[in-house]
Amino acid sequence: VTSIGERAFSECTSLTSVTIPDSVTSIGEQAFYYCRSLTSVTIPDSVTSIGDGAFASCTSLTGIWVAEGNSHYSSDASGVLFNKDKTTLVQCPGAFSGSYAIPDSVTSIGKRAFSECTSLTSVTIPDSVTSIGACAFDTCSSLTNVTILNGVTSIEEHTFGNCKSLTSVTIPDSVTSIGEYAFYKCRALTSVTIPDSVTSIGERAFSECTSL
């Protein structure tokens, strides 16, 4: 086997472990999406391509570990998956608990990167980050605090959707657009400050924010 296709094991909710052999070079988009019982994954040296959300919503996943010889990807001590030079944060494992400070080397946060990390309580996004993918923090139900610094130019669709514990957010002056459903169902959100720089707000961006 040289490639694992798009959604190949998606929603295999009883799958507990997987061994990816050295022959595999690509893992498709959402290949292991919503594998609720998957606990650990090791990415071999051979893998050169991992699609968006390949390991998203895997709520029991404690780490995504990359073999040291891999020339395209790397992981940190928390099992968070990055590209090799750590400029893109690809995926935080779903069972991560507590607060997380994104390294200063990161310029982009991938689509669904923190999706359903239900025990993540706070995250600091450094100035270096200019791009946050759609659904990046979707359904982070314990997330109470997000610090967005001045590098980010847009908040994409569903970026913070269903973050039911998020109480306040300050959008920096660098942001020009807020996408559809960006803060959908943020039921604890009481206050939002939108700066002069914002020129577009998508449909239902703050829909069902019942405490706002």
JSON list of C-alpha atoms in Angstrom, two decimals:
[
{"chain": "A", "resi": 1, "resn": "VAL", "atom": "CA", "xyz": [0.00, 0.00, 0.00]},
{"chain": "A", "resi": 2, "resn": "THR", "atom": "CA", "xyz": [1.37, 3.39, -1.04]},
{"chain": "A", "resi": 3, "resn": "SER", "atom": "CA", "xyz": [-1.58, 5.65, -0.31]},
{"chain": "A", "resi": 4, "resn": "ILE", "atom": "CA", "xyz": [-4.50, 5.83, 2.11]},
{"chain": "A", "resi": 5, "resn": "GLY", "atom": "CA", "xyz": [-7.42, 7.43, 0.32]},
{"chain": "A", "resi": 6, "resn": "GLU", "atom": "CA", "xyz": [-9.72, 10.30, 1.26]},
{"chain": "A", "resi": 7, "resn": "ARG", "atom": "CA", "xyz": [-12.02, 9.29, 4.17]},
{"chain": "A", "resi": 8, "resn": "ALA", "atom": "CA", "xyz": [-10.70, 5.68, 3.95]},
{"chain": "A", "resi": 9, "resn": "PHE", "atom": "CA", "xyz": [-11.28, 4.99, 7.67]},
{"chain": "A", "resi": 10, "resn": "SER", "atom": "CA", "xyz": [-13.55, 7.96, 8.40]},
{"chain": "A", "resi": 11, "resn": "GLU", "atom": "CA", "xyz": [-16.00, 7.31, 11.26]},
{"chain": "A", "resi": 12, "resn": "CYS", "atom": "CA", "xyz": [-14.55, 3.87, 12.12]},
{"chain": "A", "resi": 13, "resn": "THR", "atom": "CA", "xyz": [-15.50, 4.65, 15.71]},
{"chain": "A", "resi": 14, "resn": "SER", "atom": "CA", "xyz": [-14.22, 1.36, 17.22]},
{"chain": "A", "resi": 15, "resn": "LEU", "atom": "CA", "xyz": [-10.79, 1.45, 15.56]},
{"chain": "A", "resi": 16, "resn": "THR", "atom": "CA", "xyz": [-8.24, 1.61, 18.42]},
{"chain": "A", "resi": 17, "resn": "SER", "atom": "CA", "xyz": [-4.88, 1.37, 16.64]},
{"chain": "A", "resi": 18, "resn": "VAL", "atom": "CA", "xyz": [-3.37, 1.53, 13.16]},
{"chain": "A", "resi": 19, "resn": "THR", "atom": "CA", "xyz": [0.08, 0.68, 11.83]},
{"chain": "A", "resi": 20, "resn": "ILE", "atom": "CA", "xyz": [1.09, 2.70, 8.77]},
{"chain": "A", "resi": 21, "resn": "PRO", "atom": "CA", "xyz": [3.88, 0.88, 6.89]},
{"chain": "A", "resi": 22, "resn": "ASP", "atom": "CA", "xyz": [6.98, 2.50, 5.35]},
{"chain": "A", "resi": 23, "resn": "SER", "atom": "CA", "xyz": [5.53, 1.98, 1.87]},
{"chain": "A", "resi": 24, "resn": "VAL", "atom": "CA", "xyz": [2.83, 4.66, 2.41]},
{"chain": "A", "resi": 25, "resn": "THR", "atom": "CA", "xyz": [3.63, 8.08, 0.94]},
{"chain": "A", "resi": 26, "resn": "SER", "atom": "CA", "xyz": [0.25, 9.84, 1.20]},
{"chain": "A", "resi": 27, "resn": "ILE", "atom": "CA", "xyz": [-2.65, 9.98, 3.66]},
{"chain": "A", "resi": 28, "resn": "GLY", "atom": "CA", "xyz": [-5.82, 11.50, 2.19]},
{"chain": "A", "resi": 29, "resn": "GLU", "atom": "CA", "xyz": [-8.10, 14.24, 3.47]},
{"chain": "A", "resi": 30, "resn": "GLN", "atom": "CA", "xyz": [-10.12, 13.10, 6.52]},
{"chain": "A", "resi": 31, "resn": "ALA", "atom": "CA", "xyz": [-8.65, 9.57, 6.17]},
{"chain": "A", "resi": 32, "resn": "PHE", "atom": "CA", "xyz": [-9.10, 8.85, 9.90]},
{"chain": "A", "resi": 33, "resn": "TYR", "atom": "CA", "xyz": [-11.66, 11.57, 10.64]},
{"chain": "A", "resi": 34, "resn": "TYR", "atom": "CA", "xyz": [-13.94, 10.88, 13.66]},
{"chain": "A", "resi": 35, "resn": "CYS", "atom": "CA", "xyz": [-12.13, 7.66, 14.67]},
{"chain": "A", "resi": 36, "resn": "ARG", "atom": "CA", "xyz": [-13.26, 8.17, 18.26]},
{"chain": "A", "resi": 37, "resn": "SER", "atom": "CA", "xyz": [-11.33, 5.22, 19.77]},
{"chain": "A", "resi": 38, "resn": "LEU", "atom": "CA", "xyz": [-7.99, 5.71, 17.98]},
{"chain": "A", "resi": 39, "resn": "THR", "atom": "CA", "xyz": [-5.36, 6.40, 20.68]},
{"chain": "A", "resi": 40, "resn": "SER", "atom": "CA", "xyz": [-2.01, 6.84, 18.92]},
{"chain": "A", "resi": 41, "resn": "VAL", "atom": "CA", "xyz": [-0.59, 7.17, 15.40]},
{"chain": "A", "resi": 42, "resn": "THR", "atom": "CA", "xyz": [2.99, 6.95, 14.15]},
{"chain": "A", "resi": 43, "resn": "ILE", "atom": "CA", "xyz": [3.81, 8.56, 10.80]},
{"chain": "A", "resi": 44, "resn": "PRO", "atom": "CA", "xyz": [6.72, 6.76, 9.08]},
{"chain": "A", "resi": 45, "resn": "ASP", "atom": "CA", "xyz": [9.65, 8.33, 7.20]},
{"chain": "A", "resi": 46, "resn": "SER", "atom": "CA", "xyz": [8.00, 7.62, 3.83]},
{"chain": "A", "resi": 47, "resn": "VAL", "atom": "CA", "xyz": [4.93, 9.91, 4.22]},
{"chain": "A", "resi": 48, "resn": "THR", "atom": "CA", "xyz": [5.22, 13.09, 2.15]},
{"chain": "A", "resi": 49, "resn": "SER", "atom": "CA", "xyz": [1.57, 14.22, 2.07]},
{"chain": "A", "resi": 50, "resn": "ILE", "atom": "CA", "xyz": [-1.18, 14.39, 4.71]},
{"chain": "A", "resi": 51, "resn": "GLY", "atom": "CA", "xyz": [-4.58, 15.82, 3.72]},
{"chain": "A", "resi": 52, "resn": "ASP", "atom": "CA", "xyz": [-6.65, 18.34, 5.69]},
{"chain": "A", "resi": 53, "resn": "GLY", "atom": "CA", "xyz": [-8.34, 16.88, 8.76]},
{"chain": "A", "resi": 54, "resn": "ALA", "atom": "CA", "xyz": [-6.76, 13.44, 8.31]},
{"chain": "A", "resi": 55, "resn": "PHE", "atom": "CA", "xyz": [-6.85, 12.90, 12.07]},
{"chain": "A", "resi": 56, "resn": "ALA", "atom": "CA", "xyz": [-9.49, 15.49, 13.04]},
{"chain": "A", "resi": 57, "resn": "SER", "atom": "CA", "xyz": [-12.17, 14.73, 15.67]},
{"chain": "A", "resi": 58, "resn": "CYS", "atom": "CA", "xyz": [-10.24, 11.70, 16.97]},
{"chain": "A", "resi": 59, "resn": "THR", "atom": "CA", "xyz": [-11.16, 12.49, 20.57]},
{"chain": "A", "resi": 60, "resn": "SER", "atom": "CA", "xyz": [-9.10, 9.66, 22.17]},
{"chain": "A", "resi": 61, "resn": "LEU", "atom": "CA", "xyz": [-5.93, 10.42, 20.21]},
{"chain": "A", "resi": 62, "resn": "THR", "atom": "CA", "xyz": [-3.07, 11.20, 22.64]},
{"chain": "A", "resi": 63, "resn": "GLY", "atom": "CA", "xyz": [-0.40, 11.91, 20.05]},
{"chain": "A", "resi": 64, "resn": "ILE", "atom": "CA", "xyz": [0.60, 11.90, 16.39]},
{"chain": "A", "resi": 65, "resn": "TRP", "atom": "CA", "xyz": [4.23, 10.83, 16.38]},
{"chain": "A", "resi": 66, "resn": "VAL", "atom": "CA", "xyz": [6.46, 11.39, 13.36]},
{"chain": "A", "resi": 67, "resn": "ALA", "atom": "CA", "xyz": [9.55, 9.25, 12.68]},
{"chain": "A", "resi": 68, "resn": "GLU", "atom": "CA", "xyz": [12.71, 11.38, 13.01]},
{"chain": "A", "resi": 69, "resn": "GLY", "atom": "CA", "xyz": [13.81, 10.58, 9.47]},
{"chain": "A", "resi": 70, "resn": "ASN", "atom": "CA", "xyz": [10.67, 12.04, 7.87]},
{"chain": "A", "resi": 71, "resn": "SER", "atom": "CA", "xyz": [11.67, 14.97, 5.63]},
{"chain": "A", "resi": 72, "resn": "HIS", "atom": "CA", "xyz": [8.17, 16.53, 5.36]},
{"chain": "A", "resi": 73, "resn": "TYR", "atom": "CA", "xyz": [6.57, 16.34, 8.84]},
{"chain": "A", "resi": 74, "resn": "SER", "atom": "CA", "xyz": [7.48, 16.60, 12.53]},
{"chain": "A", "resi": 75, "resn": "SER", "atom": "CA", "xyz": [5.81, 16.46, 15.94]},
{"chain": "A", "resi": 76, "resn": "ASP", "atom": "CA", "xyz": [6.44, 18.15, 19.27]},
{"chain": "A", "resi": 77, "resn": "ALA", "atom": "CA", "xyz": [6.55, 16.75, 22.83]},
{"chain": "A", "resi": 78, "resn": "SER", "atom": "CA", "xyz": [2.74, 16.92, 23.03]},
{"chain": "A", "resi": 79, "resn": "GLY", "atom": "CA", "xyz": [2.27, 14.83, 19.88]},
{"chain": "A", "resi": 80, "resn": "VAL", "atom": "CA", "xyz": [1.08, 17.83, 17.84]},
{"chain": "A", "resi": 81, "resn": "LEU", "atom": "CA", "xyz": [1.66, 17.35, 14.10]},
{"chain": "A", "resi": 82, "resn": "PHE", "atom": "CA", "xyz": [3.51, 20.01, 12.07]},
{"chain": "A", "resi": 83, "resn": "ASN", "atom": "CA", "xyz": [5.19, 20.26, 8.71]},
{"chain": "A", "resi": 84, "resn": "LYS", "atom": "CA", "xyz": [8.95, 19.69, 8.91]},
{"chain": "A", "resi": 85, "resn": "ASP", "atom": "CA", "xyz": [10.03, 23.29, 9.64]},
{"chain": "A", "resi": 86, "resn": "LYS", "atom": "CA", "xyz": [7.07, 23.89, 11.99]},
{"chain": "A", "resi": 87, "resn": "THR", "atom": "CA", "xyz": [5.60, 26.75, 9.93]},
{"chain": "A", "resi": 88, "resn": "THR", "atom": "CA", "xyz": [2.24, 24.94, 9.62]},
{"chain": "A", "resi": 89, "resn": "LEU", "atom": "CA", "xyz": [0.41, 23.37, 12.55]},
{"chain": "A", "resi": 90, "resn": "VAL", "atom": "CA", "xyz": [-1.39, 20.45, 10.89]},
{"chain": "A", "resi": 91, "resn": "GLN", "atom": "CA", "xyz": [-3.21, 18.68, 13.74]},
{"chain": "A", "resi": 92, "resn": "CYS", "atom": "CA", "xyz": [-3.46, 18.75, 17.52]},
{"chain": "A", "resi": 93, "resn": "PRO", "atom": "CA", "xyz": [-4.40, 15.30, 18.89]},
{"chain": "A", "resi": 94, "resn": "GLY", "atom": "CA", "xyz": [-8.01, 15.23, 20.06]},
{"chain": "A", "resi": 95, "resn": "ALA", "atom": "CA", "xyz": [-7.25, 14.07, 23.62]},
{"chain": "A", "resi": 96, "resn": "PHE", "atom": "CA", "xyz": [-4.93, 17.04, 24.33]},
{"chain": "A", "resi": 97, "resn": "SER", "atom": "CA", "xyz": [-5.78, 18.61, 27.69]},
{"chain": "A", "resi": 98, "resn": "GLY", "atom": "CA", "xyz": [-5.03, 22.06, 29.14]},
{"chain": "A", "resi": 99, "resn": "SER", "atom": "CA", "xyz": [-3.51, 25.15, 27.55]},
{"chain": "A", "resi": 100, "resn": "TYR", "atom": "CA", "xyz": [-1.37, 25.26, 24.43]},
{"chain": "A", "resi": 101, "resn": "ALA", "atom": "CA", "xyz": [1.01, 27.95, 23.19]},
{"chain": "A", "resi": 102, "resn": "ILE", "atom": "CA", "xyz": [1.53, 27.72, 19.45]},
{"chain": "A", "resi": 103, "resn": "PRO", "atom": "CA", "xyz": [5.26, 28.05, 18.60]},
{"chain": "A", "resi": 104, "resn": "ASP", "atom": "CA", "xyz": [6.48, 31.37, 17.15]},
{"chain": "A", "resi": 105, "resn": "SER", "atom": "CA", "xyz": [7.67, 29.55, 14.01]},
{"chain": "A", "resi": 106, "resn": "VAL", "atom": "CA", "xyz": [4.07, 28.82, 12.94]},
{"chain": "A", "resi": 107, "resn": "THR", "atom": "CA", "xyz": [2.58, 31.01, 10.19]},
{"chain": "A", "resi": 108, "resn": "SER", "atom": "CA", "xyz": [-0.55, 28.96, 9.44]},
{"chain": "A", "resi": 109, "resn": "ILE", "atom": "CA", "xyz": [-2.98, 26.77, 11.40]},
{"chain": "A", "resi": 110, "resn": "GLY", "atom": "CA", "xyz": [-4.49, 24.04, 9.25]},
{"chain": "A", "resi": 111, "resn": "LYS", "atom": "CA", "xyz": [-8.14, 23.30, 8.54]},
{"chain": "A", "resi": 112, "resn": "ARG", "atom": "CA", "xyz": [-9.71, 21.43, 11.51]},
{"chain": "A", "resi": 113, "resn": "ALA", "atom": "CA", "xyz": [-6.33, 21.58, 13.31]},
{"chain": "A", "resi": 114, "resn": "PHE", "atom": "CA", "xyz": [-7.92, 21.68, 16.81]},
{"chain": "A", "resi": 115, "resn": "SER", "atom": "CA", "xyz": [-11.41, 20.46, 15.89]},
{"chain": "A", "resi": 116, "resn": "GLU", "atom": "CA", "xyz": [-13.10, 18.68, 18.81]},
{"chain": "A", "resi": 117, "resn": "CYS", "atom": "CA", "xyz": [-10.13, 19.02, 21.17]},
{"chain": "A", "resi": 118, "resn": "THR", "atom": "CA", "xyz": [-12.74, 19.00, 23.93]},
{"chain": "A", "resi": 119, "resn": "SER", "atom": "CA", "xyz": [-10.26, 19.31, 26.85]},
{"chain": "A", "resi": 120, "resn": "LEU", "atom": "CA", "xyz": [-8.29, 22.23, 25.37]},
{"chain": "A", "resi": 121, "resn": "THR", "atom": "CA", "xyz": [-8.85, 25.14, 27.78]},
{"chain": "A", "resi": 122, "resn": "SER", "atom": "CA", "xyz": [-6.85, 27.99, 26.24]},
{"chain": "A", "resi": 123, "resn": "VAL", "atom": "CA", "xyz": [-4.64, 28.70, 23.26]},
{"chain": "A", "resi": 124, "resn": "THR", "atom": "CA", "xyz": [-2.21, 31.50, 22.47]},
{"chain": "A", "resi": 125, "resn": "ILE", "atom": "CA", "xyz": [-1.82, 32.37, 18.79]},
{"chain": "A", "resi": 126, "resn": "PRO", "atom": "CA", "xyz": [1.46, 34.23, 18.14]},
{"chain": "A", "resi": 127, "resn": "ASP", "atom": "CA", "xyz": [1.98, 37.27, 15.89]},
{"chain": "A", "resi": 128, "resn": "SER", "atom": "CA", "xyz": [3.68, 35.03, 13.33]},
{"chain": "A", "resi": 129, "resn": "VAL", "atom": "CA", "xyz": [0.36, 33.34, 12.43]},
{"chain": "A", "resi": 130, "resn": "THR", "atom": "CA", "xyz": [-1.30, 34.94, 9.39]},
{"chain": "A", "resi": 131, "resn": "SER", "atom": "CA", "xyz": [-3.73, 32.17, 8.42]},
{"chain": "A", "resi": 132, "resn": "ILE", "atom": "CA", "xyz": [-6.20, 30.07, 10.43]},
{"chain": "A", "resi": 133, "resn": "GLY", "atom": "CA", "xyz": [-8.03, 27.36, 8.49]},
{"chain": "A", "resi": 134, "resn": "ALA", "atom": "CA", "xyz": [-11.79, 26.77, 8.45]},
{"chain": "A", "resi": 135, "resn": "CYS", "atom": "CA", "xyz": [-13.18, 24.85, 11.45]},
{"chain": "A", "resi": 136, "resn": "ALA", "atom": "CA", "xyz": [-9.74, 25.14, 13.13]},
{"chain": "A", "resi": 137, "resn": "PHE", "atom": "CA", "xyz": [-11.21, 25.31, 16.67]},
{"chain": "A", "resi": 138, "resn": "ASP", "atom": "CA", "xyz": [-14.68, 23.96, 15.95]},
{"chain": "A", "resi": 139, "resn": "THR", "atom": "CA", "xyz": [-16.33, 22.25, 18.98]},
{"chain": "A", "resi": 140, "resn": "CYS", "atom": "CA", "xyz": [-13.47, 22.94, 21.42]},
{"chain": "A", "resi": 141, "resn": "SER", "atom": "CA", "xyz": [-16.08, 22.78, 24.17]},
{"chain": "A", "resi": 142, "resn": "SER", "atom": "CA", "xyz": [-13.72, 23.59, 27.10]},
{"chain": "A", "resi": 143, "resn": "LEU", "atom": "CA", "xyz": [-11.97, 26.49, 25.38]},
{"chain": "A", "resi": 144, "resn": "THR", "atom": "CA", "xyz": [-12.52, 29.57, 27.54]},
{"chain": "A", "resi": 145, "resn": "ASN", "atom": "CA", "xyz": [-9.81, 31.89, 26.30]},
{"chain": "A", "resi": 146, "resn": "VAL", "atom": "CA", "xyz": [-8.32, 32.62, 22.90]},
{"chain": "A", "resi": 147, "resn": "THR", "atom": "CA", "xyz": [-5.67, 35.25, 22.32]},
{"chain": "A", "resi": 148, "resn": "ILE", "atom": "CA", "xyz": [-5.52, 36.28, 18.65]},
{"chain": "A", "resi": 149, "resn": "LEU", "atom": "CA", "xyz": [-2.53, 38.52, 17.97]},
{"chain": "A", "resi": 150, "resn": "ASN", "atom": "CA", "xyz": [-1.97, 40.96, 15.15]},
{"chain": "A", "resi": 151, "resn": "GLY", "atom": "CA", "xyz": [-0.83, 38.71, 12.30]},
{"chain": "A", "resi": 152, "resn": "VAL", "atom": "CA", "xyz": [-4.20, 37.14, 11.47]},
{"chain": "A", "resi": 153, "resn": "THR", "atom": "CA", "xyz": [-6.05, 38.76, 8.55]},
{"chain": "A", "resi": 154, "resn": "SER", "atom": "CA", "xyz": [-9.24, 36.67, 8.41]},
{"chain": "A", "resi": 155, "resn": "ILE", "atom": "CA", "xyz": [-11.37, 34.45, 10.63]},
{"chain": "A", "resi": 156, "resn": "GLU", "atom": "CA", "xyz": [-12.68, 31.67, 8.41]},
{"chain": "A", "resi": 157, "resn": "GLU", "atom": "CA", "xyz": [-16.00, 29.81, 8.43]},
{"chain": "A", "resi": 158, "resn": "HIS", "atom": "CA", "xyz": [-16.75, 27.82, 11.59]},
{"chain": "A", "resi": 159, "resn": "THR", "atom": "CA", "xyz": [-13.33, 28.75, 13.05]},
{"chain": "A", "resi": 160, "resn": "PHE", "atom": "CA", "xyz": [-14.73, 28.95, 16.60]},
{"chain": "A", "resi": 161, "resn": "GLY", "atom": "CA", "xyz": [-18.14, 27.34, 16.00]},
{"chain": "A", "resi": 162, "resn": "ASN", "atom": "CA", "xyz": [-19.61, 25.39, 18.93]},
{"chain": "A", "resi": 163, "resn": "CYS", "atom": "CA", "xyz": [-17.00, 26.65, 21.40]},
{"chain": "A", "resi": 164, "resn": "LYS", "atom": "CA", "xyz": [-19.64, 26.67, 24.13]},
{"chain": "A", "resi": 165, "resn": "SER", "atom": "CA", "xyz": [-17.29, 27.82, 26.97]},
{"chain": "A", "resi": 166, "resn": "LEU", "atom": "CA", "xyz": [-15.75, 30.79, 25.12]},
{"chain": "A", "resi": 167, "resn": "THR", "atom": "CA", "xyz": [-16.75, 33.90, 27.07]},
{"chain": "A", "resi": 168, "resn": "SER", "atom": "CA", "xyz": [-15.10, 36.79, 25.24]},
{"chain": "A", "resi": 169, "resn": "VAL", "atom": "CA", "xyz": [-13.01, 37.49, 22.18]},
{"chain": "A", "resi": 170, "resn": "THR", "atom": "CA", "xyz": [-11.12, 40.54, 20.95]},
{"chain": "A", "resi": 171, "resn": "ILE", "atom": "CA", "xyz": [-10.56, 40.63, 17.21]},
{"chain": "A", "resi": 172, "resn": "PRO", "atom": "CA", "xyz": [-7.28, 42.39, 16.31]},
{"chain": "A", "resi": 173, "resn": "ASP", "atom": "CA", "xyz": [-6.95, 45.32, 13.90]},
{"chain": "A", "resi": 174, "resn": "SER", "atom": "CA", "xyz": [-5.26, 43.09, 11.33]},
{"chain": "A", "resi": 175, "resn": "VAL", "atom": "CA", "xyz": [-8.51, 41.17, 10.64]},
{"chain": "A", "resi": 176, "resn": "THR", "atom": "CA", "xyz": [-10.54, 42.32, 7.63]},
{"chain": "A", "resi": 177, "resn": "SER", "atom": "CA", "xyz": [-13.14, 39.52, 7.36]},
{"chain": "A", "resi": 178, "resn": "ILE", "atom": "CA", "xyz": [-15.14, 37.20, 9.60]},
{"chain": "A", "resi": 179, "resn": "GLY", "atom": "CA", "xyz": [-16.50, 34.10, 7.87]},
{"chain": "A", "resi": 180, "resn": "GLU", "atom": "CA", "xyz": [-19.87, 32.34, 7.95]},
{"chain": "A", "resi": 181, "resn": "TYR", "atom": "CA", "xyz": [-20.70, 30.62, 11.26]},
{"chain": "A", "resi": 182, "resn": "ALA", "atom": "CA", "xyz": [-17.35, 31.84, 12.66]},
{"chain": "A", "resi": 183, "resn": "PHE", "atom": "CA", "xyz": [-18.69, 31.98, 16.24]},
{"chain": "A", "resi": 184, "resn": "TYR", "atom": "CA", "xyz": [-21.84, 29.91, 15.75]},
{"chain": "A", "resi": 185, "resn": "LYS", "atom": "CA", "xyz": [-23.32, 28.48, 18.98]},
{"chain": "A", "resi": 186, "resn": "CYS", "atom": "CA", "xyz": [-20.72, 30.12, 21.24]},
{"chain": "A", "resi": 187, "resn": "ARG", "atom": "CA", "xyz": [-23.38, 30.10, 23.97]},
{"chain": "A", "resi": 188, "resn": "ALA", "atom": "CA", "xyz": [-21.19, 31.60, 26.73]},
{"chain": "A", "resi": 189, "resn": "LEU", "atom": "CA", "xyz": [-19.91, 34.48, 24.59]},
{"chain": "A", "resi": 190, "resn": "THR", "atom": "CA", "xyz": [-20.99, 37.74, 26.24]},
{"chain": "A", "resi": 191, "resn": "SER", "atom": "CA", "xyz": [-18.94, 40.35, 24.40]},
{"chain": "A", "resi": 192, "resn": "VAL", "atom": "CA", "xyz": [-17.22, 40.83, 21.04]},
{"chain": "A", "resi": 193, "resn": "THR", "atom": "CA", "xyz": [-15.16, 43.80, 19.90]},
{"chain": "A", "resi": 194, "resn": "ILE", "atom": "CA", "xyz": [-15.02, 44.24, 16.12]},
{"chain": "A", "resi": 195, "resn": "PRO", "atom": "CA", "xyz": [-12.32, 46.70, 14.95]},
{"chain": "A", "resi": 196, "resn": "ASP", "atom": "CA", "xyz": [-12.51, 49.33, 12.19]},
{"chain": "A", "resi": 197, "resn": "SER", "atom": "CA", "xyz": [-10.52, 47.06, 9.88]},
{"chain": "A", "resi": 198, "resn": "VAL", "atom": "CA", "xyz": [-13.32, 44.51, 9.42]},
{"chain": "A", "resi": 199, "resn": "THR", "atom": "CA", "xyz": [-15.13, 45.04, 6.10]},
{"chain": "A", "resi": 200, "resn": "SER", "atom": "CA", "xyz": [-17.13, 41.80, 5.85]},
{"chain": "A", "resi": 201, "resn": "ILE", "atom": "CA", "xyz": [-18.99, 39.51, 8.24]},
{"chain": "A", "resi": 202, "resn": "GLY", "atom": "CA", "xyz": [-20.42, 36.25, 6.89]},
{"chain": "A", "resi": 203, "resn": "GLU", "atom": "CA", "xyz": [-23.91, 34.83, 7.37]},
{"chain": "A", "resi": 204, "resn": "ARG", "atom": "CA", "xyz": [-24.77, 33.61, 10.87]},
{"chain": "A", "resi": 205, "resn": "ALA", "atom": "CA", "xyz": [-21.32, 34.55, 12.18]},
{"chain": "A", "resi": 206, "resn": "PHE", "atom": "CA", "xyz": [-22.73, 35.06, 15.68]},
{"chain": "A", "resi": 207, "resn": "SER", "atom": "CA", "xyz": [-25.89, 32.96, 15.33]},
{"chain": "A", "resi": 208, "resn": "GLU", "atom": "CA", "xyz": [-27.19, 31.24, 18.48]},
{"chain": "A", "resi": 209, "resn": "CYS", "atom": "CA", "xyz": [-24.78, 33.09, 20.77]},
{"chain": "A", "resi": 210, "resn": "THR", "atom": "CA", "xyz": [-27.51, 33.17, 23.41]},
{"chain": "A", "resi": 211, "resn": "SER", "atom": "CA", "xyz": [-25.49, 35.08, 26.05]},
{"chain": "A", "resi": 212, "resn": "LEU", "atom": "CA", "xyz": [-24.21, 37.78, 23.72]}
]
